[in-house]
PDB file of C-alpha atoms in Angstrom:
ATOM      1  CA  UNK N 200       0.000   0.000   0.000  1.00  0.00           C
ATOM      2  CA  UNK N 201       1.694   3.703  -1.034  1.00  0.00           C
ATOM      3  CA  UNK N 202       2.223   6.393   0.970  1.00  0.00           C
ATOM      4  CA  UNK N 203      -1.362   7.899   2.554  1.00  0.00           C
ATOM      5  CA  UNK N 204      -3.274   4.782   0.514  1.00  0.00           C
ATOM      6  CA  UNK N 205      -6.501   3.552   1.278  1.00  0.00           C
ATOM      7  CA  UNK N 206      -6.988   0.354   2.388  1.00  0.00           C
ATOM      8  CA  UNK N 207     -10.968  -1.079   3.417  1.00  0.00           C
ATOM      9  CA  UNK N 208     -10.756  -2.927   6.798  1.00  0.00           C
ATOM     10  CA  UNK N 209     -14.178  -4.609   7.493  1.00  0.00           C
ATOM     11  CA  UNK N 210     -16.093  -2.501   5.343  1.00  0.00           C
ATOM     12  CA  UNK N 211     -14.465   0.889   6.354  1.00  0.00           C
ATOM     13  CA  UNK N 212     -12.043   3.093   4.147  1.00  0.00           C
ATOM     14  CA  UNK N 213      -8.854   3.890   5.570  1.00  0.00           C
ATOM     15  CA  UNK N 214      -5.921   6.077   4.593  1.00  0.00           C
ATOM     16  CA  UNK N 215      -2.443   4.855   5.461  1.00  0.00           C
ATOM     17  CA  UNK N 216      -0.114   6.899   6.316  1.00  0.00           C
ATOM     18  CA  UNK N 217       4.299   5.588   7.868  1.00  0.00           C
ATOM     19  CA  UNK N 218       6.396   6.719   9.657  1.00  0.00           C
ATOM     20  CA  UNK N 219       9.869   5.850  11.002  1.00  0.00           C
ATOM     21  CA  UNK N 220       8.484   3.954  13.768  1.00  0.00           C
ATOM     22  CA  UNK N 221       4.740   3.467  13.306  1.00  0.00           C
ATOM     23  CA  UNK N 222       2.008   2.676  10.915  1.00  0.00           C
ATOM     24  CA  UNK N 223      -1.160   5.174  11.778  1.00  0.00           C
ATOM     25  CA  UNK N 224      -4.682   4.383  10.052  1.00  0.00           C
ATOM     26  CA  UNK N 225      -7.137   7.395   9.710  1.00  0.00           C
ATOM     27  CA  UNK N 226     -10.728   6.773   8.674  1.00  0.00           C
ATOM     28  CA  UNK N 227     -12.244   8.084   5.710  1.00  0.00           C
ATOM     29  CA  UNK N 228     -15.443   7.993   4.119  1.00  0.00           C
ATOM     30  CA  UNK N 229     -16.241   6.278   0.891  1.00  0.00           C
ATOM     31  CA  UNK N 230     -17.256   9.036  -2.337  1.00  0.00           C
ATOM     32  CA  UNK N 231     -19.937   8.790  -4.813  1.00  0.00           C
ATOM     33  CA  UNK N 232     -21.530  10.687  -7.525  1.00  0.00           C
ATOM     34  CA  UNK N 233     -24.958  11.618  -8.069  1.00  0.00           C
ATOM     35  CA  UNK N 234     -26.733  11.739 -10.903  1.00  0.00           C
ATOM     36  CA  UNK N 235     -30.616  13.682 -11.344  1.00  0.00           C
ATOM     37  CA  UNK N 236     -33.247  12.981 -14.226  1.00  0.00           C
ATOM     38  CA  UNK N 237     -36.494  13.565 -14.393  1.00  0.00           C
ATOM     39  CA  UNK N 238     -39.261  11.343 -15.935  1.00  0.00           C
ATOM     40  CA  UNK N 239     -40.352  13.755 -18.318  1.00  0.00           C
ATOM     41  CA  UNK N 240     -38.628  17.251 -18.821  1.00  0.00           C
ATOM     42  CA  UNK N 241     -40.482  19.500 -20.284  1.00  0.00           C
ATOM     43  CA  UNK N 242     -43.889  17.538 -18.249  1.00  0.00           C
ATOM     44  CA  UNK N 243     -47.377  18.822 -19.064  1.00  0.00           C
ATOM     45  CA  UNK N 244     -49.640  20.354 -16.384  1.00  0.00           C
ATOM     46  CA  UNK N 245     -51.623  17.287 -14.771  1.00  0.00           C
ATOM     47  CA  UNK N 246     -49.379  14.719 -14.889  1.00  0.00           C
ATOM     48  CA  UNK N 247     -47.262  13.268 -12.036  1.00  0.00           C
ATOM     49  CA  UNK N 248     -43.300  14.073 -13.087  1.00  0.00           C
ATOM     50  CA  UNK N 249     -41.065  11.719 -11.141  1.00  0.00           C
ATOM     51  CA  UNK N 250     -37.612  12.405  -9.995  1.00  0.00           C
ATOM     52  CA  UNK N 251     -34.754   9.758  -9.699  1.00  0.00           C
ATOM     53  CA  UNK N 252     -31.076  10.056  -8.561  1.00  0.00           C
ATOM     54  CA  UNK N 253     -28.891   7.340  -9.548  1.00  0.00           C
ATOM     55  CA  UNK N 254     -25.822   7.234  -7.142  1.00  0.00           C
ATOM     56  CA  UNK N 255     -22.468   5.467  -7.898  1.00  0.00           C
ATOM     57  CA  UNK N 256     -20.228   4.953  -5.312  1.00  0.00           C
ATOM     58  CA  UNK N 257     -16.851   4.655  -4.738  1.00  0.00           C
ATOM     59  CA  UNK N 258     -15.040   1.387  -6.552  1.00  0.00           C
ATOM     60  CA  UNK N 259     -14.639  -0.664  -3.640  1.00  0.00           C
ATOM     61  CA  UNK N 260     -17.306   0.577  -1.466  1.00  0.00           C
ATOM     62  CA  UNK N 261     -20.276  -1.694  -0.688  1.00  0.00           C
ATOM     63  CA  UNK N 262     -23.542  -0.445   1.171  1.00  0.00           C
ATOM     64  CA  UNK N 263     -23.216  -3.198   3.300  1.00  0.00           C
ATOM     65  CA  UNK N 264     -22.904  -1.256   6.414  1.00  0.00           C
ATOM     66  CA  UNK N 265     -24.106   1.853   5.144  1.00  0.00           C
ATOM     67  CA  UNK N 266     -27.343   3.511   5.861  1.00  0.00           C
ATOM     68  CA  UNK N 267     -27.899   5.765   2.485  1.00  0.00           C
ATOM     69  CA  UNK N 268     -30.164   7.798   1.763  1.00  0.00           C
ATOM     70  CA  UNK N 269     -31.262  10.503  -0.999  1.00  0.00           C
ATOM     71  CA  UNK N 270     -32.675  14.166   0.306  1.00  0.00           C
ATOM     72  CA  UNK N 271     -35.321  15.968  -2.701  1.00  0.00           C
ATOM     73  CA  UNK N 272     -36.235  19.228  -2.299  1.00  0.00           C
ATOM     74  CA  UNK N 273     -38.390  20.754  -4.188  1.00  0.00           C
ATOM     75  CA  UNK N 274     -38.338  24.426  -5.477  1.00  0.00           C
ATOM     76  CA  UNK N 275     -35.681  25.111  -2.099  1.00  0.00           C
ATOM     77  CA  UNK N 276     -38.816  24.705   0.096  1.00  0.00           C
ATOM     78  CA  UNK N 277     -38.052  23.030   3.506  1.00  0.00           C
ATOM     79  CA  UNK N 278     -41.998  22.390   3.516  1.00  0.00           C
ATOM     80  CA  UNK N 279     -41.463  20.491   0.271  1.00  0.00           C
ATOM     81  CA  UNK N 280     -38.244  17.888   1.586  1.00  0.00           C
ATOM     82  CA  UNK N 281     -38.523  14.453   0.959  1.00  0.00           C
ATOM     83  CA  UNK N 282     -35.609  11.730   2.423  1.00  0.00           C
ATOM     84  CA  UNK N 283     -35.582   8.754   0.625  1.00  0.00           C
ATOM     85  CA  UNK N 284     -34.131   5.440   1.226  1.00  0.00           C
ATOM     86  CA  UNK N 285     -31.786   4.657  -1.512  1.00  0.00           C
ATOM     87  CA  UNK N 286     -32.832   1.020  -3.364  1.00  0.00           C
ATOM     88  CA  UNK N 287     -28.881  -0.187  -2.858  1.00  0.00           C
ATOM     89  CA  UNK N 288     -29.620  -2.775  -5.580  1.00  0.00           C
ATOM     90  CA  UNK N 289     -29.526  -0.298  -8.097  1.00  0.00           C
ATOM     91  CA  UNK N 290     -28.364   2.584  -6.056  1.00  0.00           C
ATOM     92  CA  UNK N 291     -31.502   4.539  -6.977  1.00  0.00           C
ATOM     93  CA  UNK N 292     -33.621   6.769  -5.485  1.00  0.00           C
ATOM     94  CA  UNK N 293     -37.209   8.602  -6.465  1.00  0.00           C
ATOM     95  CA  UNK N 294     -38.896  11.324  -5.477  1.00  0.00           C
ATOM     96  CA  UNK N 295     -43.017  12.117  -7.027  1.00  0.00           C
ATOM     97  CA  UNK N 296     -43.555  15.296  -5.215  1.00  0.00           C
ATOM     98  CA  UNK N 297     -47.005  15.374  -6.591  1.00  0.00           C
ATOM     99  CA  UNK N 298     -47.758  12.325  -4.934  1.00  0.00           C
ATOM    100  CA  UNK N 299     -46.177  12.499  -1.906  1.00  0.00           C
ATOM    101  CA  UNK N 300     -46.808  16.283  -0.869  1.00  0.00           C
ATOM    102  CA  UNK N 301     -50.627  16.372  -3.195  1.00  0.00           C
ATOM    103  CA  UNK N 302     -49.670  19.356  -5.577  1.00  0.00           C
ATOM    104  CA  UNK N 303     -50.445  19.624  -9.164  1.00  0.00           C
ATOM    105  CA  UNK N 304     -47.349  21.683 -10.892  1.00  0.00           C
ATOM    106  CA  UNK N 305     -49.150  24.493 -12.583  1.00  0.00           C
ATOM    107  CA  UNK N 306     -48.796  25.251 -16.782  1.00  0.00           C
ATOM    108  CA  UNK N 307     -45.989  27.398 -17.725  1.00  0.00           C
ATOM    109  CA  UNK N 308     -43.881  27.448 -14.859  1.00  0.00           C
ATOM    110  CA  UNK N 309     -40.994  25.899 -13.762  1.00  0.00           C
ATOM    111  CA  UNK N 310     -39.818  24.045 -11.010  1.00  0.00           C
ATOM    112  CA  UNK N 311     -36.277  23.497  -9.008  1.00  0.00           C
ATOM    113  CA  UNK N 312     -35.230  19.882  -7.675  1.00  0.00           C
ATOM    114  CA  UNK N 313     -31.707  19.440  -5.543  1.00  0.00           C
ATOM    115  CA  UNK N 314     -30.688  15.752  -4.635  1.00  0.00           C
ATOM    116  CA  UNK N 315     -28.548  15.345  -1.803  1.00  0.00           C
ATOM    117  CA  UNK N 316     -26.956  11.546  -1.081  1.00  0.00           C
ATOM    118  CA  UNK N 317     -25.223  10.873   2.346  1.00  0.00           C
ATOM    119  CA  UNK N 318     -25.382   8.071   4.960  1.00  0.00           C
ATOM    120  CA  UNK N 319     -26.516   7.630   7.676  1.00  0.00           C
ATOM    121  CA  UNK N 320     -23.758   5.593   9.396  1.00  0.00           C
ATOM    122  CA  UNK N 321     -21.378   7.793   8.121  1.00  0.00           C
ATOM    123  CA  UNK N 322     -19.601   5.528   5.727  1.00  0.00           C
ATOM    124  CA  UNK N 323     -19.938   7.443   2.359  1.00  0.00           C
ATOM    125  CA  UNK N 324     -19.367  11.552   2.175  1.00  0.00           C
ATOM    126  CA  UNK N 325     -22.132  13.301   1.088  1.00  0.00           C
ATOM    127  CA  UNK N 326     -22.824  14.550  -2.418  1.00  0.00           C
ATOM    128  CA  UNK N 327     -24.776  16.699  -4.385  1.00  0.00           C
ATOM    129  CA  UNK N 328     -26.105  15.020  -7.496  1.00  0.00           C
ATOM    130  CA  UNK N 329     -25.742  16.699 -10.541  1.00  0.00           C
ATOM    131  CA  UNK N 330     -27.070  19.095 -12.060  1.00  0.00           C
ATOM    132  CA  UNK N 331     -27.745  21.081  -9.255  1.00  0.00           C
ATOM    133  CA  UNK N 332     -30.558  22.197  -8.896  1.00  0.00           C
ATOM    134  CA  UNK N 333     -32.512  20.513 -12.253  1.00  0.00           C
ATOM    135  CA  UNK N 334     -35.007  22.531 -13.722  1.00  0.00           C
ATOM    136  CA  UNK N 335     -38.807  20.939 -14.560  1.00  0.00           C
ATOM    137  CA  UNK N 336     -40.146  22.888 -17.369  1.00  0.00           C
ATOM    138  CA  UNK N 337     -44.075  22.355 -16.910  1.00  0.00           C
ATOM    139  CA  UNK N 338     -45.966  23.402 -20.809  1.00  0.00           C
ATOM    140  CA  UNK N 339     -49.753  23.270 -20.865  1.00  0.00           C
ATOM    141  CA  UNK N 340     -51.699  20.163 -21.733  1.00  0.00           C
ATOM    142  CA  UNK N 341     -53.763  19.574 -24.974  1.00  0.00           C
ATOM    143  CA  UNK N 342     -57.219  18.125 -24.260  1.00  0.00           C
ATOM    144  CA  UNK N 343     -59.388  16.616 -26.952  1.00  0.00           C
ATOM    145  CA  UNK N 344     -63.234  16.805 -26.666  1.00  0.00           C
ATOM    146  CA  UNK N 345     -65.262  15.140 -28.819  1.00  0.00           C
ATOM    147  CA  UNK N 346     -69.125  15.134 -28.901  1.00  0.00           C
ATOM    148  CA  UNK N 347     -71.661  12.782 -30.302  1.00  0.00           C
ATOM    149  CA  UNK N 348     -75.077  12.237 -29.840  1.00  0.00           C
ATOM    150  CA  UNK N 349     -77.620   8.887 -29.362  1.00  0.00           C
ATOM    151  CA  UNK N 350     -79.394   9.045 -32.140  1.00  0.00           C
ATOM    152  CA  UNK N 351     -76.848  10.334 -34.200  1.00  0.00           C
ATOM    153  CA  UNK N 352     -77.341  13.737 -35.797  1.00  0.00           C
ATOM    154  CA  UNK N 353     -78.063  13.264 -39.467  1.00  0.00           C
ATOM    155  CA  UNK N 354     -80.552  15.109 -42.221  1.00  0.00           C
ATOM    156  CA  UNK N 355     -83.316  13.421 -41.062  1.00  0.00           C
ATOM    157  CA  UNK N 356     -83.173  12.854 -37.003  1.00  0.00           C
ATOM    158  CA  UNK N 357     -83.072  12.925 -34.464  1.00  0.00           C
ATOM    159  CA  UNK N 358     -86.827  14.780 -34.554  1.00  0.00           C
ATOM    160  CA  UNK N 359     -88.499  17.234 -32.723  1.00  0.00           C
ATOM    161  CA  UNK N 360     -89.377  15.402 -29.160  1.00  0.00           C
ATOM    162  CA  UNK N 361     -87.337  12.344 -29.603  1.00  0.00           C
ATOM    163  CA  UNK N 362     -85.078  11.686 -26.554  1.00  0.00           C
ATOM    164  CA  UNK N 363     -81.316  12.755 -27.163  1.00  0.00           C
ATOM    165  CA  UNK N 364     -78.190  11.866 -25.846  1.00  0.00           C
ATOM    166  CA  UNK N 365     -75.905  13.857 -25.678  1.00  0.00           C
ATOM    167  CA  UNK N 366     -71.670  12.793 -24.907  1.00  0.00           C
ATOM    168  CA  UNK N 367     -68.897  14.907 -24.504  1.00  0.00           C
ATOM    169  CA  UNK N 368     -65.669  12.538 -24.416  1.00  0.00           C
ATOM    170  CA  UNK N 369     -62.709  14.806 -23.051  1.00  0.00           C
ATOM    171  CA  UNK N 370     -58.826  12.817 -23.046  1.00  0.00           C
ATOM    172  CA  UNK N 371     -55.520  14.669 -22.470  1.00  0.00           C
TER     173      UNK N 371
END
């Protein structure tokens, strides 16, 4: 091992660092990267949008007696903070904040989203996943409404008195 190396001892990262006389070990943490996409960017008002951060950690590293977790927060609102356990099969994390929190992101606007991954048993440094923060463009929806009628409308019918149905069909 070099000169101020790191060396894992039973799951924990260690620099090493000699001298004349004596070998000293100092504890590090484990780093990682973070990644942020959204589901659908630009999303149209209505629909859910969700949020995933993909970690990768440190060749090396194992979660094995980590405790990681993945931080959203939404638009730099406390209000709007979501912690969220990270799925260390394949280090992701999501975040709907429509679902979680029961808002609808408005059309024409624009949201901010900042994912922060650390651990809880303080084996891996936290990180900032990237970019920071990612911007949710929200457009407007297009809805389709169609209308029919039981009978249908033609030349001759329906006639005056006959029961009509009318349907309006509306889809996004």
């Amino acid at each position: 091992i070099p000169q101020d190396g790191p060396v894992i001892i039973n799951g924990q990262k260690f620099l090493v660092h000699y001298f004349s006389d004596s070998v000293v070990l100092t504890r590090t943490r484990f780093t990682a990267s973070a990644a942020l996409t959204s589901s659908a960017n630009p999303s149209v008002y209505g629909r859910d949008v969700t949020f995933t951060a993909t970690i990768t950690p440190e060749v090396g590293s194992s979660y094995t007696s980590a405790n990681p977790v993945v931080t959203f927060v939404l638009d730099g609102n406390p209000l709007f903070t979501q912690v969220v356990s990270l799925n260390t099969t394949n280090s992701t994390a999501a975040f709907t904040p429509q679902s979680t929190f029961g808002i609808i992101f408005g059309p024409n606007t624009t949201h901010t989203i900042t994912a922060t991954f650390s651990d809880l048993n303080d084996v891996f440094a936290p990180t900032t996943a990237t970019p920071n923060p990612l911007t949710q463009t929200v457009n407007k929806n297009t809805v389709f409404i169609t209308v029919s009628s039981l009978p249908a409308v033609t030349a001759t019918g329906p006639v005056y008195g006959q029961a009509t149905q009318i349907i309006a069909s509306v889809r996004a």
